[in-house]
N, CA, C and O atoms as a DFTB+ gen file, in Angstrom:
512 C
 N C O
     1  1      31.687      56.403      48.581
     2  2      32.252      55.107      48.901
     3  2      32.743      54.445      47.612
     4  3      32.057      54.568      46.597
     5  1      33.863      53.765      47.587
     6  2      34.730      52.831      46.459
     7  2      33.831      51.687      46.723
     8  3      33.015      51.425      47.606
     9  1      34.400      50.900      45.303
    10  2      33.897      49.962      45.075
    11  2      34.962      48.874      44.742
    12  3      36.089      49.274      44.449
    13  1      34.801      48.022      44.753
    14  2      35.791      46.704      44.207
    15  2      34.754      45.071      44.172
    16  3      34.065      44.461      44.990
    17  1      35.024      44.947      43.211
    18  2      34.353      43.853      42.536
    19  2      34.887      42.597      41.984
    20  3      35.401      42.524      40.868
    21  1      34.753      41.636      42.779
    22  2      35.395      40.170      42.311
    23  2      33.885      39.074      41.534
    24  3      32.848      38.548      41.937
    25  1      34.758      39.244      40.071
    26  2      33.534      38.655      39.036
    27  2      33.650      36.955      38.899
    28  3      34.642      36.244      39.060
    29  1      32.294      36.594      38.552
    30  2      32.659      35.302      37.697
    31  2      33.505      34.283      38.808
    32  3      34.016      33.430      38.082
    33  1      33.941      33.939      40.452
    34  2      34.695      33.064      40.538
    35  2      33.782      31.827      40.348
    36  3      32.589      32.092      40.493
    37  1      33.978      30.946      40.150
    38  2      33.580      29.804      39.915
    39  2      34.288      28.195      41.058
    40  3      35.460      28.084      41.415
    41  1      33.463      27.465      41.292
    42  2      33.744      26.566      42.482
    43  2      33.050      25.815      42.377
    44  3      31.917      26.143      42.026
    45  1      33.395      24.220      42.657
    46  2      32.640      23.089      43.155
    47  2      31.670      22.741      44.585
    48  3      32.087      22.367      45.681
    49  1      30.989      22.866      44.381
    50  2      29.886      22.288      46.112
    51  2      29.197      21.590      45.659
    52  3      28.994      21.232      44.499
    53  1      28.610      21.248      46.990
    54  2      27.631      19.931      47.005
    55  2      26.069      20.592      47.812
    56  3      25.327      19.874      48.482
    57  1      25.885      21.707      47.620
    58  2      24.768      22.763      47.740
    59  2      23.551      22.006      47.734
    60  3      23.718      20.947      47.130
    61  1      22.727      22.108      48.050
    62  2      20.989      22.233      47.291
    63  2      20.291      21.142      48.679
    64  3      20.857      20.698      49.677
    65  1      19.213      21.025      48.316
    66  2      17.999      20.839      49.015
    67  2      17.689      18.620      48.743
    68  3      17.197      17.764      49.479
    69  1      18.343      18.571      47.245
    70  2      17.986      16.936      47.022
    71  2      19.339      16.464      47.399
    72  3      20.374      17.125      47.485
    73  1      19.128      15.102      47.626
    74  2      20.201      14.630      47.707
    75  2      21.419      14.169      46.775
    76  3      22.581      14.254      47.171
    77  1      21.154      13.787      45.797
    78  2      21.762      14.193      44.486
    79  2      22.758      15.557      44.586
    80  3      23.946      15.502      44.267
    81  1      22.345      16.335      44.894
    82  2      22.981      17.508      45.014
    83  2      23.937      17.257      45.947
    84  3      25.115      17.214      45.593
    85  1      23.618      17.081      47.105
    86  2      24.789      16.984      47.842
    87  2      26.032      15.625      47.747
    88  3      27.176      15.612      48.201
    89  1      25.478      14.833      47.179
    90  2      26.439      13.603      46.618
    91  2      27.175      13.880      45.098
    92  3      28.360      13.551      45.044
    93  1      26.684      14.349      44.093
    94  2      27.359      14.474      43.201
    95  2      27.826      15.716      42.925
    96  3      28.623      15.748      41.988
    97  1      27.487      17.127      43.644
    98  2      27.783      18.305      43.324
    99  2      27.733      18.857      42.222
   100  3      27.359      18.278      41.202
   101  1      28.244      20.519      42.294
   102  2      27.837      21.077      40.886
   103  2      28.479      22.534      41.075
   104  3      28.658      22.913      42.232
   105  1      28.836      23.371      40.017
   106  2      29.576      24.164      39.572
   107  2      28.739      25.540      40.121
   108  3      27.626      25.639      39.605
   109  1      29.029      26.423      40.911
   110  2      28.138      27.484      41.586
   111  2      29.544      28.358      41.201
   112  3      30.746      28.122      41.320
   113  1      28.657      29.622      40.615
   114  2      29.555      31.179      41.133
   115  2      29.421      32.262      41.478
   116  3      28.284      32.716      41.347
   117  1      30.179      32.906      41.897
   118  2      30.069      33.941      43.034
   119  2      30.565      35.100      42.685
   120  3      31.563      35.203      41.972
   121  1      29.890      36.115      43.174
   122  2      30.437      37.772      42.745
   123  2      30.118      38.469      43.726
   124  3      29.074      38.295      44.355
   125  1      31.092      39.470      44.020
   126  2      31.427      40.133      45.105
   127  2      31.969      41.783      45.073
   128  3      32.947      42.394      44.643
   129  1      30.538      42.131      45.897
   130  2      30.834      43.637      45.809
   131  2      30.811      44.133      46.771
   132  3      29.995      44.129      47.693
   133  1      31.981      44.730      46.571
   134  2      32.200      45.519      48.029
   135  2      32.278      46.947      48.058
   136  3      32.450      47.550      46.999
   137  1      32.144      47.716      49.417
   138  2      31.772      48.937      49.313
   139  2      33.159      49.280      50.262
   140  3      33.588      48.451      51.064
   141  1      33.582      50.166      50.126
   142  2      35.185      50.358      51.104
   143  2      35.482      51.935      50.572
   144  3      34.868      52.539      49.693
   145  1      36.760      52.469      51.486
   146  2      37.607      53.181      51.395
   147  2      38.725      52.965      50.458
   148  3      39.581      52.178      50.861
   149  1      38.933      53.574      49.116
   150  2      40.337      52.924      48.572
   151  2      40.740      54.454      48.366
   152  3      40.912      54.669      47.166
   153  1      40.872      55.182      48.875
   154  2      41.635      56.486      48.395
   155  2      42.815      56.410      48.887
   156  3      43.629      56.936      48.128
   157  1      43.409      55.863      50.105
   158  2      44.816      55.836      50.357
   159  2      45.565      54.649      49.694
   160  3      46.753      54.780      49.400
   161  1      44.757      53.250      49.401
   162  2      45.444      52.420      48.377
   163  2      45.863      53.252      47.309
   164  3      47.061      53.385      47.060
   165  1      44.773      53.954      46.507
   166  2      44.882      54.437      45.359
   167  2      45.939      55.592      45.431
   168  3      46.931      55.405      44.725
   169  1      45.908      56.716      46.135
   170  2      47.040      57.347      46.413
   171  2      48.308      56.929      46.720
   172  3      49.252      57.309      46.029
   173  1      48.481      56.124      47.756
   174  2      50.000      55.395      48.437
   175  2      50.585      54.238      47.497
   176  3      51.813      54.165      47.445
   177  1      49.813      53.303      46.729
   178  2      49.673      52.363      46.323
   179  2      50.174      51.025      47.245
   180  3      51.121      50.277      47.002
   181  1      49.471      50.987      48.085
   182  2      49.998      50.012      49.156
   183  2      48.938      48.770      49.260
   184  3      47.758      49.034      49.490
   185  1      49.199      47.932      49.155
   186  2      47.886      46.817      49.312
   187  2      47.851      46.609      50.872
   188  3      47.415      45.504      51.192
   189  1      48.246      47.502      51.996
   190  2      47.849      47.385      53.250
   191  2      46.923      48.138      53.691
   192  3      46.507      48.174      54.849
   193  1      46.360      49.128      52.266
   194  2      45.821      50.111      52.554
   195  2      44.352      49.605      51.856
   196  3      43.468      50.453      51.738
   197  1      44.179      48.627      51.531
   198  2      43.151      48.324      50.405
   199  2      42.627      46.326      51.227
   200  3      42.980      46.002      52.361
   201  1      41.933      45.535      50.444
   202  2      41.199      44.548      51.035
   203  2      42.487      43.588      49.699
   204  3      42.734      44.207      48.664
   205  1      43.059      42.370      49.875
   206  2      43.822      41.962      48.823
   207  2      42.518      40.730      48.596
   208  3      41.917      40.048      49.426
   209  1      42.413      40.809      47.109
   210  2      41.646      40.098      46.358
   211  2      42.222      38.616      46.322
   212  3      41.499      37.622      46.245
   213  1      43.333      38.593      46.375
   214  2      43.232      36.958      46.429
   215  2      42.874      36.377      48.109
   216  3      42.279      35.305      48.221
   217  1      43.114      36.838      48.846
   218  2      42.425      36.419      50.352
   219  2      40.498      36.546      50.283
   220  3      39.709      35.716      50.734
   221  1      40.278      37.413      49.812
   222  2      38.920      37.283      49.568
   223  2      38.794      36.069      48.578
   224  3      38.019      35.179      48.928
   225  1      39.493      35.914      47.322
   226  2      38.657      34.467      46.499
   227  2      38.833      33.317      47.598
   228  3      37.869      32.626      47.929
   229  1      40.327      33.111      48.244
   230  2      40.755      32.121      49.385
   231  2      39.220      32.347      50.400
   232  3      38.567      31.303      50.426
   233  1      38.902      32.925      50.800
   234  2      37.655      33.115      51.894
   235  2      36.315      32.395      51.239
   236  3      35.619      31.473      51.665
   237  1      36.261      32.934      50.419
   238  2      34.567      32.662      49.594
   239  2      35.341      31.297      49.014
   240  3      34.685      30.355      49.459
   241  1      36.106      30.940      48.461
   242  2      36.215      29.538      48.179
   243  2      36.446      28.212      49.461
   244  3      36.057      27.048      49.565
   245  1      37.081      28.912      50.093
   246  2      36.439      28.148      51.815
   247  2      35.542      27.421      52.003
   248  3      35.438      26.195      52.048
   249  1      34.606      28.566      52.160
   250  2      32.997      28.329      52.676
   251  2      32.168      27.920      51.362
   252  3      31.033      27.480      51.543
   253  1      32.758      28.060      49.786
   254  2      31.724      27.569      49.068
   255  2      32.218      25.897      49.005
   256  3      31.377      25.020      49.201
   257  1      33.872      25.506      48.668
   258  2      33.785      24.496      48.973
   259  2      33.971      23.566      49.855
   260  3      34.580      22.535      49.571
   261  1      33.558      23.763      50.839
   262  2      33.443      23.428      52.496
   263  2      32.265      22.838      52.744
   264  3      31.774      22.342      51.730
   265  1      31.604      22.706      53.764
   266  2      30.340      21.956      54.389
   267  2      29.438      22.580      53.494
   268  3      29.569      23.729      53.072
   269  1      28.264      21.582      53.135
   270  2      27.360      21.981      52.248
   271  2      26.207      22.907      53.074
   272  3      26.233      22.832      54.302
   273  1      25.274      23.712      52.481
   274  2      24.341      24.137      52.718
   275  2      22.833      23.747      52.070
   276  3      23.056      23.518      50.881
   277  1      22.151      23.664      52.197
   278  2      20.904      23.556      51.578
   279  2      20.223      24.536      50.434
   280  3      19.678      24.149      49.401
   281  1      20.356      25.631      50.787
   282  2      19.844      26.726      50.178
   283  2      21.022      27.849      49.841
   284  3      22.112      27.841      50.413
   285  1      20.785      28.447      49.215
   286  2      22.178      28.918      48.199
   287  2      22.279      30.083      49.175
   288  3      23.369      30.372      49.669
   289  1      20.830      30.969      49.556
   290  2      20.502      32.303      50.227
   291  2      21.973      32.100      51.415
   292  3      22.881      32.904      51.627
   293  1      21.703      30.468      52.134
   294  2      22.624      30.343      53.478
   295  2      23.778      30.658      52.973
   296  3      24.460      31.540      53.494
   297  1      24.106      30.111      52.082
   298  2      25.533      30.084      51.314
   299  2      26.072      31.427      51.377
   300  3      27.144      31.677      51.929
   301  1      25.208      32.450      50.716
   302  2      25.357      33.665      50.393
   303  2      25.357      34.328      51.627
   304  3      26.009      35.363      51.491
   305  1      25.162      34.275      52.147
   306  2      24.729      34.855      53.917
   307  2      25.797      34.341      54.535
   308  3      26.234      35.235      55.259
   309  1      26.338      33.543      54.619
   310  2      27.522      32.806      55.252
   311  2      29.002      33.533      54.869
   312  3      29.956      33.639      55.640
   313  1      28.927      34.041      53.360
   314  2      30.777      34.677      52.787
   315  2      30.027      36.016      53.405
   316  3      30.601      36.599      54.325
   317  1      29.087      36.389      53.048
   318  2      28.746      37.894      53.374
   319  2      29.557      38.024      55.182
   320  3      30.598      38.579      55.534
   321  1      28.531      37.250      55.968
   322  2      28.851      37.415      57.316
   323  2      30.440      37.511      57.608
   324  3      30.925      38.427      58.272
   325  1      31.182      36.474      57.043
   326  2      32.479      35.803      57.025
   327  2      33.905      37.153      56.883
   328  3      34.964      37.352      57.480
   329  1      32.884      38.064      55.343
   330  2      33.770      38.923      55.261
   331  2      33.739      39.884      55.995
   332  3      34.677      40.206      56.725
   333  1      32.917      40.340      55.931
   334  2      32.200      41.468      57.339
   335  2      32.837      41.368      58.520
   336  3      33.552      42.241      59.011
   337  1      32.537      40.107      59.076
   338  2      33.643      40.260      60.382
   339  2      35.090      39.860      60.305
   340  3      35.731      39.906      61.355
   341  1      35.825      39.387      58.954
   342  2      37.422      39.375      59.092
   343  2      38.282      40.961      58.509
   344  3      39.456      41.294      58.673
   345  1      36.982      41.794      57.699
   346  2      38.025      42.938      57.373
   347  2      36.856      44.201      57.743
   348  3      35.773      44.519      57.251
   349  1      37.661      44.694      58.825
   350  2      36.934      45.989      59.633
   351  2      36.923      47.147      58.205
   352  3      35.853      47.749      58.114
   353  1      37.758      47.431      57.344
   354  2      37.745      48.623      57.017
   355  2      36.609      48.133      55.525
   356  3      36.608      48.867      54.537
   357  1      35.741      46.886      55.559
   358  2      34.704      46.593      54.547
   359  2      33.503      47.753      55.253
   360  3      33.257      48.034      56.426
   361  1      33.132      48.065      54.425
   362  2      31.667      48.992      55.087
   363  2      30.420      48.107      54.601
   364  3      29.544      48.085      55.466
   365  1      30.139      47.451      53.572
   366  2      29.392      46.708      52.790
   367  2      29.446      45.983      51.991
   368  3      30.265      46.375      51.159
   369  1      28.895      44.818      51.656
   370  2      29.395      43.746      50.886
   371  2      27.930      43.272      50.109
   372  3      27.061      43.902      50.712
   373  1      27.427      42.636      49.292
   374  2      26.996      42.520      48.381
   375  2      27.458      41.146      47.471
   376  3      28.265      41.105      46.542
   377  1      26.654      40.032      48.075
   378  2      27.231      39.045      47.689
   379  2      25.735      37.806      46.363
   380  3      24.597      37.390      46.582
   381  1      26.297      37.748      45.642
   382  2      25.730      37.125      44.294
   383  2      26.295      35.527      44.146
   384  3      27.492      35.245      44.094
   385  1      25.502      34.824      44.107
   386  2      25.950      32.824      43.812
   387  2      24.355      33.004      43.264
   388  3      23.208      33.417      43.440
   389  1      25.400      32.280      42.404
   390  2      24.414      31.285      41.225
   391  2      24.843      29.441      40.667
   392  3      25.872      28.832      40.371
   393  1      23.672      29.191      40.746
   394  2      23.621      27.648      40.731
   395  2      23.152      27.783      39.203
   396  3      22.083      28.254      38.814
   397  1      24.039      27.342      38.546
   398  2      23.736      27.534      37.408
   399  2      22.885      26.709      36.339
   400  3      22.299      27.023      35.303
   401  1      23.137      25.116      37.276
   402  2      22.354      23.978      36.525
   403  2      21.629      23.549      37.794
   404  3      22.236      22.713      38.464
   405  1      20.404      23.973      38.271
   406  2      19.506      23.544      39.325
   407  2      19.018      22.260      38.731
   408  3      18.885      22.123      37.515
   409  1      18.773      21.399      39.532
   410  2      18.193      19.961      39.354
   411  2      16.607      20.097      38.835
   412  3      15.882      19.126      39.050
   413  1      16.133      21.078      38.268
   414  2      14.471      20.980      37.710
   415  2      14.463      20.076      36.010
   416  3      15.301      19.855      35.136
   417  1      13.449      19.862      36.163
   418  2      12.999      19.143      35.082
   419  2      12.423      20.724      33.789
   420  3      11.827      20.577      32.722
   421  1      12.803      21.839      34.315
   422  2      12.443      23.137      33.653
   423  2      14.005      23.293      33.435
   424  3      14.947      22.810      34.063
   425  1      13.935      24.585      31.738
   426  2      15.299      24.767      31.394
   427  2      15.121      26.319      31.522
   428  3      14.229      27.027      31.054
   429  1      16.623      26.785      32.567
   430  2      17.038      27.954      31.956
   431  2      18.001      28.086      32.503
   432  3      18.535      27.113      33.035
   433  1      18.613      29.470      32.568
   434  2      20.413      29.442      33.089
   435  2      20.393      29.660      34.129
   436  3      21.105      30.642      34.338
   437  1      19.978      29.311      34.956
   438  2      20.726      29.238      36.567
   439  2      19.325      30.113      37.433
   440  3      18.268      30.476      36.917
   441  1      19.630      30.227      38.440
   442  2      19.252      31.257      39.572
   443  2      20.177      31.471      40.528
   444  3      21.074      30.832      41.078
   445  1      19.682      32.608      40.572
   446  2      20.788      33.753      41.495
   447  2      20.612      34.258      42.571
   448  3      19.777      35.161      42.523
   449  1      20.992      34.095      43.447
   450  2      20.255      35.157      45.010
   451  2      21.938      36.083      45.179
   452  3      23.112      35.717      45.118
   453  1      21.171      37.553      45.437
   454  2      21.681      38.353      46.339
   455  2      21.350      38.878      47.105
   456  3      20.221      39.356      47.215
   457  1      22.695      38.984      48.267
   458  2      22.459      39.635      49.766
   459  2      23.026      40.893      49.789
   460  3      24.244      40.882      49.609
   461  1      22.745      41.490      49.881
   462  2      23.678      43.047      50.512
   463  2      23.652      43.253      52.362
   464  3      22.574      43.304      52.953
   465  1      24.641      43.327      52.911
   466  2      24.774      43.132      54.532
   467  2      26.017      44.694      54.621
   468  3      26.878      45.086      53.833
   469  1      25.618      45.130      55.745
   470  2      26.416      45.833      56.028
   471  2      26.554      45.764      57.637
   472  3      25.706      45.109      58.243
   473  1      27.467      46.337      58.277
   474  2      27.242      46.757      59.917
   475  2      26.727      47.363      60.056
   476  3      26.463      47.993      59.031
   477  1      26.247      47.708      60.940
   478  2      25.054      49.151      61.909
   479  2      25.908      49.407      62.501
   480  3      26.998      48.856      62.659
   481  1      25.278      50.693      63.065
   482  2      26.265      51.870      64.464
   483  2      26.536      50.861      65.439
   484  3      27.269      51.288      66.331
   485  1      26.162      49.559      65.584
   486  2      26.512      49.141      66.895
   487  2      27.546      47.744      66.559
   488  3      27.931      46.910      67.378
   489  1      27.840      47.804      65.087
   490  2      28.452      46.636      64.582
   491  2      27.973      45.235      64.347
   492  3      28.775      44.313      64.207
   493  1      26.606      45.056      64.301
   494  2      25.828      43.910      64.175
   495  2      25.591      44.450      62.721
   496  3      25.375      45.555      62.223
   497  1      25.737      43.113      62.250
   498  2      25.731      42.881      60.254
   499  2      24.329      42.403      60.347
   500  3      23.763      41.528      61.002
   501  1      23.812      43.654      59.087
   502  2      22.260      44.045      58.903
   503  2      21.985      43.609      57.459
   504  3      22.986      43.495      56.751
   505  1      20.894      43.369      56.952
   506  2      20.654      44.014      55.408
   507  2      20.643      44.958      55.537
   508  3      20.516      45.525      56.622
   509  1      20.801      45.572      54.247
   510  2      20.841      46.878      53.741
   511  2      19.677      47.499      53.146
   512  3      19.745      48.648      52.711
């Protein structure tokens, strides 16, 4: 299985659990790995044959800066699901957000949750 990887996007939300968070917002980013078929992109060179990367940042920037969530996990669970069911030829996705300045009175660089989701034989999006 190919891989393709969208690094580092970066986005405004109003994320988190205090309220502060959701009134003044804060800088979250996202990375995205996907598991796919690219041998006929790569052979044909056709981007009909492949997932186009700017519709995926357009997707995940949607839903990150769109209605808030509470917990970042939802967040992450939400582009995962999102992509999964708009592009059939994704086999797996693998999705990373990080809140980089959490509201603690403790210092360090961020926290990160990842999901990995794929379909099952029956097309219901699983962990992996």
């Amino acid at each position: 299985m190919d891989t393709m990887t969208l690094k580092a996007m970066r986005f405004f939300g109003y994320h988190g659990v205090y309220a502060e968070e959701n009134k003044l917002g804060q800088k979250f980013e996202v990375e995205l790995e996907l598991k796919l078929d690219l041998s006929r992109a790569a052979m044909e060179d056709d981007l009909d044959a492949t997932i186009n990367y700017a519709e995926l940042h357009a997707v995940t920037k949607e839903i990150v800066e769109g209605p808030p969530f509470k917990l970042i996990e939802a967040l992450a669970g939400a582009i995962a699901t999102r992509l999964l069911q708009s592009y059939t030829n994704l086999n797996e996705v693998t999705v990373r957000v990080t809140k980089p300045n959490p509201p603690f009175e403790i210092y360090f660089d961020g926290v990160t949750v990842e999901l990995r989701r794929k379909r099952d034989e029956h097309g219901t999006i699983v962990p992996v």
